[in-house]
Tab-separated table of N, CA, C and O in Angstrom:
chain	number	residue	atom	x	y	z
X	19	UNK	N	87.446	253.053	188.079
X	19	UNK	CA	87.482	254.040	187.018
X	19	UNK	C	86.128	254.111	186.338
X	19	UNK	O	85.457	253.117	186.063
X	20	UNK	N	85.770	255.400	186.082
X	20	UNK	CA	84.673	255.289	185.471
X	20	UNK	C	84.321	255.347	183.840
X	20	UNK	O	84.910	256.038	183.008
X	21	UNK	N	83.444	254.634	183.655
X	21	UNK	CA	83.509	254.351	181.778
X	21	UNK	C	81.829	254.650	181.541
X	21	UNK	O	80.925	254.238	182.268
X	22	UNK	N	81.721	255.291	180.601
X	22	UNK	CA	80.533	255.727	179.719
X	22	UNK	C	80.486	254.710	178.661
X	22	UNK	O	81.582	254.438	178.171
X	23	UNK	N	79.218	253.936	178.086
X	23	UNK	CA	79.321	253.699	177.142
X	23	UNK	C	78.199	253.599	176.359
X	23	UNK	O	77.388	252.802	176.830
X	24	UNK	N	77.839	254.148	175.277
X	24	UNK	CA	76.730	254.563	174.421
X	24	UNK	C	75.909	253.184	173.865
X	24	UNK	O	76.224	252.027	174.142
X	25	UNK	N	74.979	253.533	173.162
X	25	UNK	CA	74.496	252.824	172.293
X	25	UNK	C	73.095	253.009	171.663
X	25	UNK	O	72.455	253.919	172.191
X	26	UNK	N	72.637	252.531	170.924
X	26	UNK	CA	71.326	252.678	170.122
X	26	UNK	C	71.391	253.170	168.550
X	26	UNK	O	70.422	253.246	167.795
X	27	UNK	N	72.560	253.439	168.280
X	27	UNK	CA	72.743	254.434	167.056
X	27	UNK	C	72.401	253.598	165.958
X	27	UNK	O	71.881	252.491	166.096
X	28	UNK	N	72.743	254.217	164.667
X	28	UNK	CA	72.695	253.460	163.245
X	28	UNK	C	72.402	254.333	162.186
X	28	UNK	O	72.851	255.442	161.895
X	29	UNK	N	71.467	253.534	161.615
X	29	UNK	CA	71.118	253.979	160.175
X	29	UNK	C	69.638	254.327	160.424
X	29	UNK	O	69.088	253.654	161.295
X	30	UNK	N	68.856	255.330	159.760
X	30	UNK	CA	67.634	255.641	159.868
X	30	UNK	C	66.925	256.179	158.774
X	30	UNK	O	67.559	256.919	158.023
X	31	UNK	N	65.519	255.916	158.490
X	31	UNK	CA	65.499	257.277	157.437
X	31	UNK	C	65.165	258.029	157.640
X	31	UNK	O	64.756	258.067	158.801
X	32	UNK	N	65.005	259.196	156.905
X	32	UNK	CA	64.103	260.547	157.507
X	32	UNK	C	62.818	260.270	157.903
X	32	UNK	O	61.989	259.967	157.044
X	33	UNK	N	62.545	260.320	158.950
X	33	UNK	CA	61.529	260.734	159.481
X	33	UNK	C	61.125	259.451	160.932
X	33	UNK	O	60.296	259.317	161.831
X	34	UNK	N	61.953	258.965	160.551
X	34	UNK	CA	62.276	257.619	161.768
X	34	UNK	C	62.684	257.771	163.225
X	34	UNK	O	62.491	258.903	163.667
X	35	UNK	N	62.932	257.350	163.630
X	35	UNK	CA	63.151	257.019	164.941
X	35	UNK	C	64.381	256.276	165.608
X	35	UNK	O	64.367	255.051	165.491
X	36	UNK	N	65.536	256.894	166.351
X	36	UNK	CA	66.009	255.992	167.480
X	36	UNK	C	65.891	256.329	168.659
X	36	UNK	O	65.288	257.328	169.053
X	37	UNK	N	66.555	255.384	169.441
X	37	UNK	CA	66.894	255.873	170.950
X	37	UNK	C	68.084	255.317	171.203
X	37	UNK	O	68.405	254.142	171.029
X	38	UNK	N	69.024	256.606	171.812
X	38	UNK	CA	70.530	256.150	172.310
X	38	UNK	C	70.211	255.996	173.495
X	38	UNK	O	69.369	256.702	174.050
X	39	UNK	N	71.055	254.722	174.247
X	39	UNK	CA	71.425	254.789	175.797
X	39	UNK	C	72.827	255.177	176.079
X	39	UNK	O	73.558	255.366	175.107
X	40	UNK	N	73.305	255.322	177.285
X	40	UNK	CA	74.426	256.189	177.705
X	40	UNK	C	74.440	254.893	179.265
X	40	UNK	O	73.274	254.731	179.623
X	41	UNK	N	75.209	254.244	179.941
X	41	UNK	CA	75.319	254.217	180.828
X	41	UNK	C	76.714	253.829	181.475
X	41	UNK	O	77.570	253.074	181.014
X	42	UNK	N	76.719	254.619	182.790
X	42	UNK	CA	77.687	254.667	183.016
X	42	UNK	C	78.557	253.523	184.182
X	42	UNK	O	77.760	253.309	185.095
X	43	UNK	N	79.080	253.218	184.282
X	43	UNK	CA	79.573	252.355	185.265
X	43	UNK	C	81.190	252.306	185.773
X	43	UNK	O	82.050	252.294	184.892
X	44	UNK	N	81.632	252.273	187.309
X	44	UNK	CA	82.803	252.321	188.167
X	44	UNK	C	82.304	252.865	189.456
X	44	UNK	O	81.162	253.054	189.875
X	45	UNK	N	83.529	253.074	189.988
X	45	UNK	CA	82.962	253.790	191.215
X	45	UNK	C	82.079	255.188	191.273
X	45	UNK	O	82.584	256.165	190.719
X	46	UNK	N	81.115	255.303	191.749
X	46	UNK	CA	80.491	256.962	192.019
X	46	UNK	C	79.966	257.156	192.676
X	46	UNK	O	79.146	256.287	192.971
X	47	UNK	N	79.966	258.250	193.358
X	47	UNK	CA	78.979	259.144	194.282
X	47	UNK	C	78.116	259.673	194.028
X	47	UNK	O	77.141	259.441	194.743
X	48	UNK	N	77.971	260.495	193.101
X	48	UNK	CA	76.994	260.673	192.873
X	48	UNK	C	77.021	261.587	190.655
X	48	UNK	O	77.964	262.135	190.086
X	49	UNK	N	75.935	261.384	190.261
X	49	UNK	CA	76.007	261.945	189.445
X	49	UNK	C	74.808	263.336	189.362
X	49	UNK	O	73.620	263.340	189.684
X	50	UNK	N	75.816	264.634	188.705
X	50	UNK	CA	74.622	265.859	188.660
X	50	UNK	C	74.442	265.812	187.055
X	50	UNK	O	74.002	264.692	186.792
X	51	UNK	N	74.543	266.295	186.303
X	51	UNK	CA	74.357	266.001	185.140
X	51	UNK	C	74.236	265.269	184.542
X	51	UNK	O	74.965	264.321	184.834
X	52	UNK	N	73.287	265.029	183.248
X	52	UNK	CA	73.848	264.077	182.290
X	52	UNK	C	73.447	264.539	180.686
X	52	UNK	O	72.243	264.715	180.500
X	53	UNK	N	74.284	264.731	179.608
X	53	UNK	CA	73.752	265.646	178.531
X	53	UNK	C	74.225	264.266	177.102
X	53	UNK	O	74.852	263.207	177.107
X	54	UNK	N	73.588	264.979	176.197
X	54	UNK	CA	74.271	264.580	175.055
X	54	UNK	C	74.675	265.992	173.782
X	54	UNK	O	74.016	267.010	173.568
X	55	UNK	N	75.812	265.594	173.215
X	55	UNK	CA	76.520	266.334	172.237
X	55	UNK	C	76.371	265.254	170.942
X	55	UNK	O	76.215	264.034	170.993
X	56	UNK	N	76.490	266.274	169.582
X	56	UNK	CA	76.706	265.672	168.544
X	56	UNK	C	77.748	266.389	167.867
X	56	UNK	O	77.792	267.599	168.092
X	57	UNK	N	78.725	265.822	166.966
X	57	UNK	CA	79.712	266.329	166.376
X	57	UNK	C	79.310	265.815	164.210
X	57	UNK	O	79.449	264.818	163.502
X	58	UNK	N	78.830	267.153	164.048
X	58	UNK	CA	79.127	266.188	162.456
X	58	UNK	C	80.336	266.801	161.648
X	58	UNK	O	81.069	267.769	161.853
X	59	UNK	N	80.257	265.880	160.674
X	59	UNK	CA	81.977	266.125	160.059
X	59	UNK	C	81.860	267.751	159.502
X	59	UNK	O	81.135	268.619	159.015
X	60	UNK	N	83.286	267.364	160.038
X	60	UNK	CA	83.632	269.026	159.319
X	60	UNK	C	82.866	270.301	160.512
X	60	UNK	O	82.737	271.492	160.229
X	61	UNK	N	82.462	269.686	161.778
X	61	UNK	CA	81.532	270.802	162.117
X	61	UNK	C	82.132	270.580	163.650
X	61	UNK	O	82.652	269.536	164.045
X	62	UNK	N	81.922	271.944	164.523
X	62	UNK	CA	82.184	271.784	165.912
X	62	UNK	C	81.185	270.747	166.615
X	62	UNK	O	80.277	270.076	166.125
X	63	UNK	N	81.748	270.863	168.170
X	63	UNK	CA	80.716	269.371	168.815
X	63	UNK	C	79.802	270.479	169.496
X	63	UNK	O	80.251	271.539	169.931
X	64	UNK	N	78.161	270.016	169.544
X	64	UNK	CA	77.576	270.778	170.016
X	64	UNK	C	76.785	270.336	171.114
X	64	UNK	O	76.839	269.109	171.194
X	65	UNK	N	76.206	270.759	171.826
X	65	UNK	CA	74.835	270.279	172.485
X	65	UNK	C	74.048	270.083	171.861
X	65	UNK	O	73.733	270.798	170.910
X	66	UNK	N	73.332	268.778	172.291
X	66	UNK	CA	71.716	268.582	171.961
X	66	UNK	C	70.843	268.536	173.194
X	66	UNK	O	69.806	269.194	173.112
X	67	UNK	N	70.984	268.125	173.906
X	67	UNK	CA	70.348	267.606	175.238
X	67	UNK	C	70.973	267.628	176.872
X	67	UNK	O	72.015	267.096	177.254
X	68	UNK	N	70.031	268.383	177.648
X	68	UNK	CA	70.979	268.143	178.833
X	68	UNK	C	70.164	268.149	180.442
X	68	UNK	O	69.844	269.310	180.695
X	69	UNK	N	69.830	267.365	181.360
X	69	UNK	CA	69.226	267.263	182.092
X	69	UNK	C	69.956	267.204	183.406
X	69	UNK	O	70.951	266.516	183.638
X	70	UNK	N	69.581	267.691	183.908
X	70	UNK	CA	70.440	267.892	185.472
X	70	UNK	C	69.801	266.824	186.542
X	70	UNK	O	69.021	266.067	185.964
X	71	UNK	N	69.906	266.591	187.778
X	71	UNK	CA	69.644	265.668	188.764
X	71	UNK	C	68.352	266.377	188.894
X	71	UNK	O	67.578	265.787	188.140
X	72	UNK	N	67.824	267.216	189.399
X	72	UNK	CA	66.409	267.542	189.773
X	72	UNK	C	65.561	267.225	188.444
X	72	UNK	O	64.348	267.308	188.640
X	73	UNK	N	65.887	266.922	187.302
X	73	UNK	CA	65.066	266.625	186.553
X	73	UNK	C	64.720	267.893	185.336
X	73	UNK	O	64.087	267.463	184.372
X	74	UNK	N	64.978	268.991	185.305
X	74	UNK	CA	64.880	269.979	184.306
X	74	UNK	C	65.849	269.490	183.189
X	74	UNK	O	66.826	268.743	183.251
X	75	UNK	N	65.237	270.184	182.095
X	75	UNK	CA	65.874	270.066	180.907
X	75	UNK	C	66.447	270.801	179.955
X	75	UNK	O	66.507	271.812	180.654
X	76	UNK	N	66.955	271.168	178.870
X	76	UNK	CA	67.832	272.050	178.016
X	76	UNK	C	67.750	271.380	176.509
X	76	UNK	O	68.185	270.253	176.274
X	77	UNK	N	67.247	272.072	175.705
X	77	UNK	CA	67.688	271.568	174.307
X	77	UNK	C	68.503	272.573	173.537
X	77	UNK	O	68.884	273.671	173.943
X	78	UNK	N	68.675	272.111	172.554
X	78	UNK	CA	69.077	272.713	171.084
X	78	UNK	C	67.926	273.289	170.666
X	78	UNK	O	66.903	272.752	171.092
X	79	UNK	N	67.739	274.633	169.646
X	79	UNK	CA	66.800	274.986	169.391
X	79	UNK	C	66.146	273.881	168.383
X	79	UNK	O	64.953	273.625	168.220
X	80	UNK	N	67.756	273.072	167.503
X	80	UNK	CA	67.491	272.813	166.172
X	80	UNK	C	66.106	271.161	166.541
X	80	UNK	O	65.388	270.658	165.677
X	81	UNK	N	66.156	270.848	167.638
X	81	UNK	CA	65.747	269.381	168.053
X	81	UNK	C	64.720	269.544	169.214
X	81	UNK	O	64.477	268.632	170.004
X	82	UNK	N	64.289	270.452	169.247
X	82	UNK	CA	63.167	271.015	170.301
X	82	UNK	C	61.809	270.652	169.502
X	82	UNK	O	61.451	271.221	168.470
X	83	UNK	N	60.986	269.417	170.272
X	83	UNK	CA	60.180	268.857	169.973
X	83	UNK	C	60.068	267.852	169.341
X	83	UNK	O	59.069	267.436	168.754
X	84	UNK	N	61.283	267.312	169.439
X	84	UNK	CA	61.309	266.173	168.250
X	84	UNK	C	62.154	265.096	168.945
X	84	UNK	O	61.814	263.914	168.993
X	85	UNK	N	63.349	265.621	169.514
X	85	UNK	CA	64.439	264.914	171.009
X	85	UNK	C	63.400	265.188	172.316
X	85	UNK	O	62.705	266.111	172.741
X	86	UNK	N	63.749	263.753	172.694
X	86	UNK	CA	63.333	264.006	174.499
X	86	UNK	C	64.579	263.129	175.239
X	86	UNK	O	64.903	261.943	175.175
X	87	UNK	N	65.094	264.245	175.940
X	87	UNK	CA	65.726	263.126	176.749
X	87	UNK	C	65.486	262.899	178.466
X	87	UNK	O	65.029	263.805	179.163
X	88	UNK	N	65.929	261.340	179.104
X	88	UNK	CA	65.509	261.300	180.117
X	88	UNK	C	66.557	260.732	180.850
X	88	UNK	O	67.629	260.622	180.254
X	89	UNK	N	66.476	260.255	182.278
X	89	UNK	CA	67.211	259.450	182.928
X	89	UNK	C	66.897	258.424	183.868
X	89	UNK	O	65.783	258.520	184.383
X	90	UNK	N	67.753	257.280	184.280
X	90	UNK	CA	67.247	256.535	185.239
X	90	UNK	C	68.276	256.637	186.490
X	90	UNK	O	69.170	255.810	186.310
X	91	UNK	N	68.423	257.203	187.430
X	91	UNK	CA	69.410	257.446	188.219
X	91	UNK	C	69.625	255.643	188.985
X	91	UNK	O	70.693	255.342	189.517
X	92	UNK	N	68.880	255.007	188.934
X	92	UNK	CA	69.123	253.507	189.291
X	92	UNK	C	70.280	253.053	188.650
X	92	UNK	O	71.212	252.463	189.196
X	93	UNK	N	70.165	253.406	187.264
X	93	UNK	CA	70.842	252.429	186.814
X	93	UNK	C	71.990	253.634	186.046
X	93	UNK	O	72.469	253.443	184.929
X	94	UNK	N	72.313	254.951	186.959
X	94	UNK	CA	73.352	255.765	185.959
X	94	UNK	C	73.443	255.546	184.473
X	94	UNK	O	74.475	255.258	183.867
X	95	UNK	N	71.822	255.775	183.774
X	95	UNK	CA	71.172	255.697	182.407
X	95	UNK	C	70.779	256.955	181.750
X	95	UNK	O	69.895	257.615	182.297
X	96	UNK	N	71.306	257.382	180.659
X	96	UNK	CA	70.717	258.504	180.207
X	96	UNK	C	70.413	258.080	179.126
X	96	UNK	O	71.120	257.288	178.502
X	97	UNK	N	68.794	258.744	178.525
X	97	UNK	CA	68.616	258.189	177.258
X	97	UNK	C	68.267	259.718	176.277
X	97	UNK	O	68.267	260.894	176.640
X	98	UNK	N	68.002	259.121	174.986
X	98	UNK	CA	68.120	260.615	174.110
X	98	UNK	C	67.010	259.573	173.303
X	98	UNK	O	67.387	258.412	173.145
X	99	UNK	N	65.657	259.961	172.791
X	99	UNK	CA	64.518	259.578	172.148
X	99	UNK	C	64.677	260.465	171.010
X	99	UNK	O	64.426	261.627	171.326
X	100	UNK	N	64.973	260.332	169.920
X	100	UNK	CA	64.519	261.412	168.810
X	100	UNK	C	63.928	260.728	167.721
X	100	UNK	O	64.134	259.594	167.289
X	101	UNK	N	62.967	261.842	167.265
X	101	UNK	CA	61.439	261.237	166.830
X	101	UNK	C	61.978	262.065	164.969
X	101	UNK	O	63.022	262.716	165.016
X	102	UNK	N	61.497	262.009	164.010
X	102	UNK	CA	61.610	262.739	163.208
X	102	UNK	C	62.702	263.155	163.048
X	102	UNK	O	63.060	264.319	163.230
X	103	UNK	N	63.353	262.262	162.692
X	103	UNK	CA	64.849	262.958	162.523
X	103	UNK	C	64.892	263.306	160.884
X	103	UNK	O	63.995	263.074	160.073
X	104	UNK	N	65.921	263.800	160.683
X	104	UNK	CA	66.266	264.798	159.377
X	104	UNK	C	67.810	264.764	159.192
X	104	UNK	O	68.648	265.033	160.053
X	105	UNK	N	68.068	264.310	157.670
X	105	UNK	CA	69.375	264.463	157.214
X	105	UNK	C	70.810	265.095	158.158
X	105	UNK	O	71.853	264.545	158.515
X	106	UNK	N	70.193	266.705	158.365
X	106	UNK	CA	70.963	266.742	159.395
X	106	UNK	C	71.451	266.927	160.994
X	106	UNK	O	72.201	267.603	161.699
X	107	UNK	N	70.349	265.690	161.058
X	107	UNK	CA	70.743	265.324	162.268
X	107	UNK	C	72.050	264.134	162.405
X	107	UNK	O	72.616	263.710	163.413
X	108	UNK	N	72.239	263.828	161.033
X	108	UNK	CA	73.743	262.782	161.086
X	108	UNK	C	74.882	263.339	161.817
X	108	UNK	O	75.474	264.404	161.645
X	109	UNK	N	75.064	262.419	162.653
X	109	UNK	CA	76.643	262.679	163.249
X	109	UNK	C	76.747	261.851	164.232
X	109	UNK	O	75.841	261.097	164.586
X	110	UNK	N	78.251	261.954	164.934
X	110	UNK	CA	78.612	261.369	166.113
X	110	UNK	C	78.398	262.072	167.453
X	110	UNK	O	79.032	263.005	167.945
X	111	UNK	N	76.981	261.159	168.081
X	111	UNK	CA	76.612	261.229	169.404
X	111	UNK	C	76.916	260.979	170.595
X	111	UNK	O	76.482	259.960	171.133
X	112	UNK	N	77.749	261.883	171.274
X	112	UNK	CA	78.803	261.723	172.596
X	112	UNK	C	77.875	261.722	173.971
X	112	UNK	O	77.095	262.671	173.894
X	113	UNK	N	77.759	261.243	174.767
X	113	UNK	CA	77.157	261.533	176.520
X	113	UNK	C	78.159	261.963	177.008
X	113	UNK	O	79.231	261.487	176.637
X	114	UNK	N	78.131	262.935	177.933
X	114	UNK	CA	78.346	263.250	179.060
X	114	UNK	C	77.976	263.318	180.124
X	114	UNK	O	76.764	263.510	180.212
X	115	UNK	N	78.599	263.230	181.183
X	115	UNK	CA	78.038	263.079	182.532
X	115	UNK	C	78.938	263.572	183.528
X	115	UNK	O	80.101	263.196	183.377
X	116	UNK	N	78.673	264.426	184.655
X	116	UNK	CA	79.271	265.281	185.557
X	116	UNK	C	79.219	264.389	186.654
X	116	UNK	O	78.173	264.315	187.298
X	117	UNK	N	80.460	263.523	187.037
X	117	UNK	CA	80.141	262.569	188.209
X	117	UNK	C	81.005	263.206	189.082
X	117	UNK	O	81.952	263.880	188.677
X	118	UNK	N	80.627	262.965	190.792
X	118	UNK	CA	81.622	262.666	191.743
X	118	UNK	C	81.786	261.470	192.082
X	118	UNK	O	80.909	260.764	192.580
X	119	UNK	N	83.326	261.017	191.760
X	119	UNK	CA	84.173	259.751	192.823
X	119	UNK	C	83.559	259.118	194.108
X	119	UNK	O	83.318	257.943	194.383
X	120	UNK	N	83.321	260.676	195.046
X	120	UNK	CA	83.744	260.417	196.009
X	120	UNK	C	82.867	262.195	196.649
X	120	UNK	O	82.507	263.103	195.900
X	121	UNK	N	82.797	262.181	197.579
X	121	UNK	CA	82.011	263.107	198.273
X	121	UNK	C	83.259	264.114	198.644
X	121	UNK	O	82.931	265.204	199.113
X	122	UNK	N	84.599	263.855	198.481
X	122	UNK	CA	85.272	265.117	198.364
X	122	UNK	C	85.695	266.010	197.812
X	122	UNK	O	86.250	267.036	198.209
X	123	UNK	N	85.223	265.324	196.020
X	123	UNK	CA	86.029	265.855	195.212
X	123	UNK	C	84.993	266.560	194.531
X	123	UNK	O	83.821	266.189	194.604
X	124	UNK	N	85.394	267.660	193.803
X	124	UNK	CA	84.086	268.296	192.360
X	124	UNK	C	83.961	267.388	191.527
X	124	UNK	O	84.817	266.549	191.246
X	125	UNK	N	82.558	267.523	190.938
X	125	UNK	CA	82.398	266.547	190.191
X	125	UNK	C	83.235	267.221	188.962
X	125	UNK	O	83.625	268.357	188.694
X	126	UNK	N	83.318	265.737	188.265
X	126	UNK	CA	84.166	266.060	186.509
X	126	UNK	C	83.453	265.513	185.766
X	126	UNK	O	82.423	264.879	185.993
X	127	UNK	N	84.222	265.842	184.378
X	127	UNK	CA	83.312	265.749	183.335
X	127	UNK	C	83.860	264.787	182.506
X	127	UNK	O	84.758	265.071	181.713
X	128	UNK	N	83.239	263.290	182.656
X	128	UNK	CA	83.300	262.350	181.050
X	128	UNK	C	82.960	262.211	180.663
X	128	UNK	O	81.851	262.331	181.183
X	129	UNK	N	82.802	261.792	179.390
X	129	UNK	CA	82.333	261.588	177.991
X	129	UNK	C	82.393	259.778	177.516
X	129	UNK	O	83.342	259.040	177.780
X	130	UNK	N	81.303	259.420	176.875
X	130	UNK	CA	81.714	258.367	175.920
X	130	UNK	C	82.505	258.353	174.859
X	130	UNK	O	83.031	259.438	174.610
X	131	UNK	N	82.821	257.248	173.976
X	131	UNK	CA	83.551	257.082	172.832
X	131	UNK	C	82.331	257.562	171.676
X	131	UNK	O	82.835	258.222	170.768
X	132	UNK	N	81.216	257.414	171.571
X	132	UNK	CA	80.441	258.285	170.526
X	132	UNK	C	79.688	256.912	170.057
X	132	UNK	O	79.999	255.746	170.297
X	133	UNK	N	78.842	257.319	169.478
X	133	UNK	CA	77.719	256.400	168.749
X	133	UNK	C	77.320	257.653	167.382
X	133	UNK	O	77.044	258.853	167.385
X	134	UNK	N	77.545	256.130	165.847
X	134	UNK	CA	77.236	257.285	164.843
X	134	UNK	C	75.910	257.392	164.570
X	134	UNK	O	75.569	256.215	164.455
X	135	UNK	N	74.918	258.088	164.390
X	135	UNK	CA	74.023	258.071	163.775
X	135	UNK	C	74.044	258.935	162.285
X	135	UNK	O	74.457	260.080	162.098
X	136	UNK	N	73.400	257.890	161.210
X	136	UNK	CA	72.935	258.540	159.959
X	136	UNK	C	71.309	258.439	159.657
X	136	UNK	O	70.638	257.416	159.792
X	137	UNK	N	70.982	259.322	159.358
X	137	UNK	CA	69.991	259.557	158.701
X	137	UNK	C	69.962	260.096	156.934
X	137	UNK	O	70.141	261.135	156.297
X	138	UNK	N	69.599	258.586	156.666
X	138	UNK	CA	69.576	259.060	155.151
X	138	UNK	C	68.680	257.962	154.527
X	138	UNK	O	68.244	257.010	155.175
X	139	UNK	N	68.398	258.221	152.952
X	139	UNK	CA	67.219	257.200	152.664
X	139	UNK	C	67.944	256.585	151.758
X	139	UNK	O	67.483	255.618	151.151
């Protein structure tokens, strides 16, 4: 079975710095995607970040230049670097990842349990 599980989050202040990891582990074939979402309270879950297997990328307008995210396909690792963060960037940071099992099936889509990040002083 396959399990996502986050980490890097916390407390920050404005203008600081983390980095979440994401990695995934069970059986797989292969993975095409790998993105991150944030959900803050009271608000829908959105995209922030999303990188496909060839290596291209996708942001949010709101985190363009400030998020980088990358991957290590060795180690089914996705990471999210954000530099300058800002009040509201607080919320709960989900990965996703589009894996196949197995070379017969479409890949699907799981998610981690979330990592919170706050930014506040």
């Amino acid at each position: 079975q396959v399990q996502l599980v986050e980490s890097g989050g916390g407390l920050v202040q404005p203008g600081g710095s983390l980095r979440l990891s994401c990695a995934a582990s069970g059986t797989m074939f292969s993975i095409d995607a790998m993105g991150w979402y944030r959900q803050a309270p009271e608000k829908e879950r959105e995209l922030v970040a999303r990188i496909i297997s060839g290596g291209s990328t996708e942001y949010a307008d709101s985190v363009k230049g400030r998020f980088t995210i990358s991957r290590d396909n060795a180690k089914n690792t996705v990471y999210l670097q954000m530099n300058s963060l800002k009040p509201e960037d607080t919320a709960v940071y989900y990965c996703k990842m589009e894996i196949k099992v197995n070379r017969f099936y479409a890949a699907k889509d799981y998610w981690g349990k979330g990592t919170l990040v706050t930014v506040s002083s």
